[in-house]
Structures are given as C-alpha cells and as structure tokens.
Amino acid sequence: MVDRRDIGSWLEGPGSRSGASSAYPGERLGMPREGAGSMGRFGRRLVGVVLDWTACQLIAFAFFGVPLPFAGVATGRDTAVLLAVFALENLLLVGTLGSTLGHRVVGLRVQSTDGRLPRPFQTLVRTVLLCLFLPAMFWDKDGRGLHDKAAGTVIVRT
C-alpha cells in the first residue's frame, strides 16, 4: 500500500524520508552554492519565462495574427498557436543551445543532471510538461519543477 510519506518523498526529492536536509538548493545534486553552475533561482526563472512568453506573443502576432494581450479577444485557435510557438521555441533552443531567449538574457541554461546539454528526449519531455503548466508549478527542495525532475534536467546559472 502506498504511504502518504512515499508520495511526499517523490514530490520533495531524495532525502526527504530520511529527514536529511541540505544546506542550500542543489547541494544534493552536487551543484555549487552560488555562481556559475549553481541552481537557477525562482526570480530569474520567472523573468526568463515572462521574456520567452512575450517574445512568443510578438512572433504569433507578427506571423499568425494572434492578438496581443488586452488588444483583442483571443480565440481557442489563437491560444493554440501561441502555445505552439512557445513549445517550438523551447524545443529548438533548449535542444540545440541549452537555453531559450529568456534564459539567455537572465543568465540561465538548461542542462541534464549529468552536466551535459539535454538530450532530445529530455527536451521533448520537459517542453510537453512545461506547456501543461501545472508540473512547472510544483518544486522540490532544490527548486526543480516536476517538469525538470521528470525530464532529468536542471536549470543552472551561467
């Protein structure tokens, strides 16, 4: 039978059942406390995704006529086009460069937990879950969203 603590340990990451705490986010993953290679914190990630979403809105407006926010009523098609542009940006840029436009501006990159560029399957899993939005709203003790945990990726500072 599944125990509530088992689910909590999955959501909170390794070490939660043992009660072992880490001194800083990313310590359990072998990341440095600060500087290059340390965990990307929430503020930077939030600014990065806002920049990405804004760029995708401008692209969708320019190429597909999707109305800008507060400039018109968006249809279901418009929302689907905007989300598709956002997914394509993440697939192409994270898969090839390791960062989106917004990540690059705020000094972040996505990498596999082994320190390399994400593999194509990792990028695909991460992008699909990111577009579902809810997995990105739940984090573990290291600040990794469920979309990053499922894909085996981590966002670090450059």
PDB file of C-alpha atoms in Angstrom:
ATOM      1  CA  MET A   1       0.000   0.000   0.000  1.00  0.00           C
ATOM      2  CA  VAL A   2       1.232   3.495  -0.817  1.00  0.00           C
ATOM      3  CA  ASP A   3       2.018   5.658   2.172  1.00  0.00           C
ATOM      4  CA  ARG A   4       1.486   9.423   2.077  1.00  0.00           C
ATOM      5  CA  ARG A   5       5.134   9.850   3.021  1.00  0.00           C
ATOM      6  CA  ASP A   6       6.124   7.918  -0.130  1.00  0.00           C
ATOM      7  CA  ILE A   7       4.317  10.426  -2.323  1.00  0.00           C
ATOM      8  CA  GLY A   8       5.755  13.299  -0.302  1.00  0.00           C
ATOM      9  CA  SER A   9       9.250  11.916  -0.754  1.00  0.00           C
ATOM     10  CA  TRP A  10       8.720  11.729  -4.504  1.00  0.00           C
ATOM     11  CA  LEU A  11       7.495  15.324  -4.600  1.00  0.00           C
ATOM     12  CA  GLU A  12      10.183  16.623  -2.261  1.00  0.00           C
ATOM     13  CA  GLY A  13      13.094  14.739  -3.796  1.00  0.00           C
ATOM     14  CA  PRO A  14      15.708  12.393  -2.401  1.00  0.00           C
ATOM     15  CA  GLY A  15      16.487  12.554   1.275  1.00  0.00           C
ATOM     16  CA  SER A  16      13.050  13.729   2.389  1.00  0.00           C
ATOM     17  CA  ARG A  17      12.105  10.417   4.055  1.00  0.00           C
ATOM     18  CA  SER A  18      15.397  10.246   5.896  1.00  0.00           C
ATOM     19  CA  GLY A  19      14.982  13.808   7.071  1.00  0.00           C
ATOM     20  CA  ALA A  20      18.405  14.719   5.664  1.00  0.00           C
ATOM     21  CA  SER A  21      18.334  18.376   4.853  1.00  0.00           C
ATOM     22  CA  SER A  22      20.642  20.198   2.525  1.00  0.00           C
ATOM     23  CA  ALA A  23      22.364  23.463   3.359  1.00  0.00           C
ATOM     24  CA  TYR A  24      21.376  25.084   0.060  1.00  0.00           C
ATOM     25  CA  PRO A  25      19.375  24.286  -3.094  1.00  0.00           C
ATOM     26  CA  GLY A  26      21.317  21.963  -5.376  1.00  0.00           C
ATOM     27  CA  GLU A  27      23.670  20.556  -2.750  1.00  0.00           C
ATOM     28  CA  ARG A  28      22.161  17.075  -3.105  1.00  0.00           C
ATOM     29  CA  LEU A  29      22.764  17.292  -6.866  1.00  0.00           C
ATOM     30  CA  GLY A  30      26.417  18.275  -6.456  1.00  0.00           C
ATOM     31  CA  MET A  31      25.885  21.873  -7.519  1.00  0.00           C
ATOM     32  CA  PRO A  32      27.879  24.772  -6.064  1.00  0.00           C
ATOM     33  CA  ARG A  33      26.185  27.103  -3.572  1.00  0.00           C
ATOM     34  CA  GLU A  34      26.449  30.188  -5.811  1.00  0.00           C
ATOM     35  CA  GLY A  35      27.936  31.418  -9.047  1.00  0.00           C
ATOM     36  CA  ALA A  36      28.185  29.604 -12.361  1.00  0.00           C
ATOM     37  CA  GLY A  37      26.677  26.121 -12.228  1.00  0.00           C
ATOM     38  CA  SER A  38      24.537  26.831  -9.164  1.00  0.00           C
ATOM     39  CA  MET A  39      20.780  26.324  -9.209  1.00  0.00           C
ATOM     40  CA  GLY A  40      18.763  28.916 -11.078  1.00  0.00           C
ATOM     41  CA  ARG A  41      16.513  30.575  -8.523  1.00  0.00           C
ATOM     42  CA  PHE A  42      12.828  31.343  -8.884  1.00  0.00           C
ATOM     43  CA  GLY A  43      13.176  35.077  -9.636  1.00  0.00           C
ATOM     44  CA  ARG A  44      15.496  34.581 -12.584  1.00  0.00           C
ATOM     45  CA  ARG A  45      13.415  31.700 -13.932  1.00  0.00           C
ATOM     46  CA  LEU A  46      10.226  33.767 -13.675  1.00  0.00           C
ATOM     47  CA  VAL A  47      11.739  36.726 -15.541  1.00  0.00           C
ATOM     48  CA  GLY A  48      13.107  34.329 -18.166  1.00  0.00           C
ATOM     49  CA  VAL A  49       9.753  32.684 -18.849  1.00  0.00           C
ATOM     50  CA  VAL A  50       7.988  36.080 -18.986  1.00  0.00           C
ATOM     51  CA  LEU A  51      10.533  37.233 -21.592  1.00  0.00           C
ATOM     52  CA  ASP A  52      10.045  33.999 -23.558  1.00  0.00           C
ATOM     53  CA  TRP A  53       6.257  34.267 -23.446  1.00  0.00           C
ATOM     54  CA  THR A  54       6.401  37.918 -24.549  1.00  0.00           C
ATOM     55  CA  ALA A  55       8.700  37.065 -27.475  1.00  0.00           C
ATOM     56  CA  CYS A  56       6.373  34.234 -28.490  1.00  0.00           C
ATOM     57  CA  GLN A  57       3.372  36.572 -28.333  1.00  0.00           C
ATOM     58  CA  LEU A  58       5.129  39.014 -30.646  1.00  0.00           C
ATOM     59  CA  ILE A  59       6.043  36.217 -33.072  1.00  0.00           C
ATOM     60  CA  ALA A  60       2.479  34.853 -33.028  1.00  0.00           C
ATOM     61  CA  PHE A  61       1.139  38.366 -33.639  1.00  0.00           C
ATOM     62  CA  ALA A  62       3.546  39.079 -36.496  1.00  0.00           C
ATOM     63  CA  PHE A  63       3.218  35.766 -38.350  1.00  0.00           C
ATOM     64  CA  PHE A  64      -0.214  34.414 -37.407  1.00  0.00           C
ATOM     65  CA  GLY A  65      -2.261  37.489 -36.482  1.00  0.00           C
ATOM     66  CA  VAL A  66      -2.782  36.396 -32.880  1.00  0.00           C
ATOM     67  CA  PRO A  67      -3.975  39.471 -30.960  1.00  0.00           C
ATOM     68  CA  LEU A  68      -1.665  40.869 -28.330  1.00  0.00           C
ATOM     69  CA  PRO A  69      -2.859  40.763 -24.713  1.00  0.00           C
ATOM     70  CA  PHE A  70      -5.520  43.367 -23.931  1.00  0.00           C
ATOM     71  CA  ALA A  71      -5.719  44.278 -27.638  1.00  0.00           C
ATOM     72  CA  GLY A  72      -8.456  41.892 -28.655  1.00  0.00           C
ATOM     73  CA  VAL A  73     -10.305  38.729 -27.826  1.00  0.00           C
ATOM     74  CA  ALA A  74      -8.200  35.626 -28.335  1.00  0.00           C
ATOM     75  CA  THR A  75      -9.884  32.530 -29.696  1.00  0.00           C
ATOM     76  CA  GLY A  76      -9.011  28.933 -28.908  1.00  0.00           C
ATOM     77  CA  ARG A  77      -7.066  28.825 -32.159  1.00  0.00           C
ATOM     78  CA  ASP A  78      -5.050  31.877 -31.102  1.00  0.00           C
ATOM     79  CA  THR A  79      -4.175  30.284 -27.785  1.00  0.00           C
ATOM     80  CA  ALA A  80      -3.143  27.049 -29.502  1.00  0.00           C
ATOM     81  CA  VAL A  81      -0.926  28.943 -31.961  1.00  0.00           C
ATOM     82  CA  LEU A  82       0.739  30.887 -29.139  1.00  0.00           C
ATOM     83  CA  LEU A  83       1.370  27.724 -27.129  1.00  0.00           C
ATOM     84  CA  ALA A  84       2.749  26.002 -30.249  1.00  0.00           C
ATOM     85  CA  VAL A  85       5.184  28.890 -30.835  1.00  0.00           C
ATOM     86  CA  PHE A  86       6.268  28.682 -27.173  1.00  0.00           C
ATOM     87  CA  ALA A  87       6.767  24.899 -27.457  1.00  0.00           C
ATOM     88  CA  LEU A  88       8.710  25.246 -30.699  1.00  0.00           C
ATOM     89  CA  GLU A  89      10.975  27.892 -29.135  1.00  0.00           C
ATOM     90  CA  ASN A  90      11.720  25.600 -26.202  1.00  0.00           C
ATOM     91  CA  LEU A  91      12.259  22.509 -28.357  1.00  0.00           C
ATOM     92  CA  LEU A  92      14.608  24.223 -30.789  1.00  0.00           C
ATOM     93  CA  LEU A  93      16.592  26.477 -28.472  1.00  0.00           C
ATOM     94  CA  VAL A  94      16.881  24.270 -25.385  1.00  0.00           C
ATOM     95  CA  GLY A  95      17.603  21.265 -27.574  1.00  0.00           C
ATOM     96  CA  THR A  96      20.395  22.984 -29.519  1.00  0.00           C
ATOM     97  CA  LEU A  97      21.765  25.796 -27.333  1.00  0.00           C
ATOM     98  CA  GLY A  98      20.665  24.731 -23.861  1.00  0.00           C
ATOM     99  CA  SER A  99      18.723  27.929 -23.231  1.00  0.00           C
ATOM    100  CA  THR A 100      15.794  29.926 -24.531  1.00  0.00           C
ATOM    101  CA  LEU A 101      15.953  33.642 -25.304  1.00  0.00           C
ATOM    102  CA  GLY A 102      14.691  34.491 -21.821  1.00  0.00           C
ATOM    103  CA  HIS A 103      17.132  32.088 -20.156  1.00  0.00           C
ATOM    104  CA  ARG A 104      19.996  33.658 -22.058  1.00  0.00           C
ATOM    105  CA  VAL A 105      19.027  37.197 -21.016  1.00  0.00           C
ATOM    106  CA  VAL A 106      18.829  36.345 -17.301  1.00  0.00           C
ATOM    107  CA  GLY A 107      21.934  34.145 -17.304  1.00  0.00           C
ATOM    108  CA  LEU A 108      20.430  30.649 -17.079  1.00  0.00           C
ATOM    109  CA  ARG A 109      20.777  27.429 -19.033  1.00  0.00           C
ATOM    110  CA  VAL A 110      19.091  24.035 -19.012  1.00  0.00           C
ATOM    111  CA  GLN A 111      21.313  21.009 -18.635  1.00  0.00           C
ATOM    112  CA  SER A 112      20.956  17.331 -17.983  1.00  0.00           C
ATOM    113  CA  THR A 113      21.637  16.247 -14.411  1.00  0.00           C
ATOM    114  CA  ASP A 114      24.948  14.853 -15.670  1.00  0.00           C
ATOM    115  CA  GLY A 115      26.037  18.375 -16.732  1.00  0.00           C
ATOM    116  CA  ARG A 116      25.626  17.969 -20.492  1.00  0.00           C
ATOM    117  CA  LEU A 117      23.157  19.540 -22.910  1.00  0.00           C
ATOM    118  CA  PRO A 118      19.727  17.947 -22.596  1.00  0.00           C
ATOM    119  CA  ARG A 119      19.199  15.014 -24.937  1.00  0.00           C
ATOM    120  CA  PRO A 120      16.365  15.305 -27.496  1.00  0.00           C
ATOM    121  CA  PHE A 121      14.023  13.087 -25.463  1.00  0.00           C
ATOM    122  CA  GLN A 122      14.719  15.096 -22.290  1.00  0.00           C
ATOM    123  CA  THR A 123      13.965  18.319 -24.164  1.00  0.00           C
ATOM    124  CA  LEU A 124      10.728  16.872 -25.529  1.00  0.00           C
ATOM    125  CA  VAL A 125       9.513  15.642 -22.115  1.00  0.00           C
ATOM    126  CA  ARG A 126      10.453  18.941 -20.456  1.00  0.00           C
ATOM    127  CA  THR A 127       8.692  21.010 -23.141  1.00  0.00           C
ATOM    128  CA  VAL A 128       5.474  18.976 -23.128  1.00  0.00           C
ATOM    129  CA  LEU A 129       5.217  19.156 -19.339  1.00  0.00           C
ATOM    130  CA  LEU A 130       6.135  22.854 -19.318  1.00  0.00           C
ATOM    131  CA  CYS A 131       3.306  23.541 -21.782  1.00  0.00           C
ATOM    132  CA  LEU A 132       0.895  21.729 -19.464  1.00  0.00           C
ATOM    133  CA  PHE A 133       1.846  24.435 -16.920  1.00  0.00           C
ATOM    134  CA  LEU A 134       0.894  22.573 -13.717  1.00  0.00           C
ATOM    135  CA  PRO A 135       4.076  20.473 -13.447  1.00  0.00           C
ATOM    136  CA  ALA A 136       6.091  23.701 -13.565  1.00  0.00           C
ATOM    137  CA  MET A 137       4.161  24.993 -10.548  1.00  0.00           C
ATOM    138  CA  PHE A 138       5.391  22.286  -8.158  1.00  0.00           C
ATOM    139  CA  TRP A 139       9.009  22.217  -6.973  1.00  0.00           C
ATOM    140  CA  ASP A 140      11.216  20.061  -4.810  1.00  0.00           C
ATOM    141  CA  LYS A 141      13.611  21.248  -2.092  1.00  0.00           C
ATOM    142  CA  ASP A 142      16.179  22.167  -4.718  1.00  0.00           C
ATOM    143  CA  GLY A 143      13.750  24.365  -6.636  1.00  0.00           C
ATOM    144  CA  ARG A 144      13.388  21.951  -9.557  1.00  0.00           C
ATOM    145  CA  GLY A 145       9.945  21.848 -11.109  1.00  0.00           C
ATOM    146  CA  LEU A 146       8.278  18.499 -11.764  1.00  0.00           C
ATOM    147  CA  HIS A 147       8.828  19.083 -15.481  1.00  0.00           C
ATOM    148  CA  ASP A 148      12.597  19.226 -14.866  1.00  0.00           C
ATOM    149  CA  LYS A 149      12.564  16.245 -12.491  1.00  0.00           C
ATOM    150  CA  ALA A 150      10.635  14.096 -14.975  1.00  0.00           C
ATOM    151  CA  ALA A 151      12.996  15.074 -17.800  1.00  0.00           C
ATOM    152  CA  GLY A 152      16.161  14.655 -15.733  1.00  0.00           C
ATOM    153  CA  THR A 153      17.163  18.272 -16.274  1.00  0.00           C
ATOM    154  CA  VAL A 154      18.090  21.225 -14.089  1.00  0.00           C
ATOM    155  CA  ILE A 155      18.251  24.986 -14.666  1.00  0.00           C
ATOM    156  CA  VAL A 156      21.607  26.462 -13.636  1.00  0.00           C
ATOM    157  CA  ARG A 157      23.254  29.862 -13.689  1.00  0.00           C
ATOM    158  CA  THR A 158      25.775  30.587 -16.436  1.00  0.00           C
TER     159      THR A 158
END
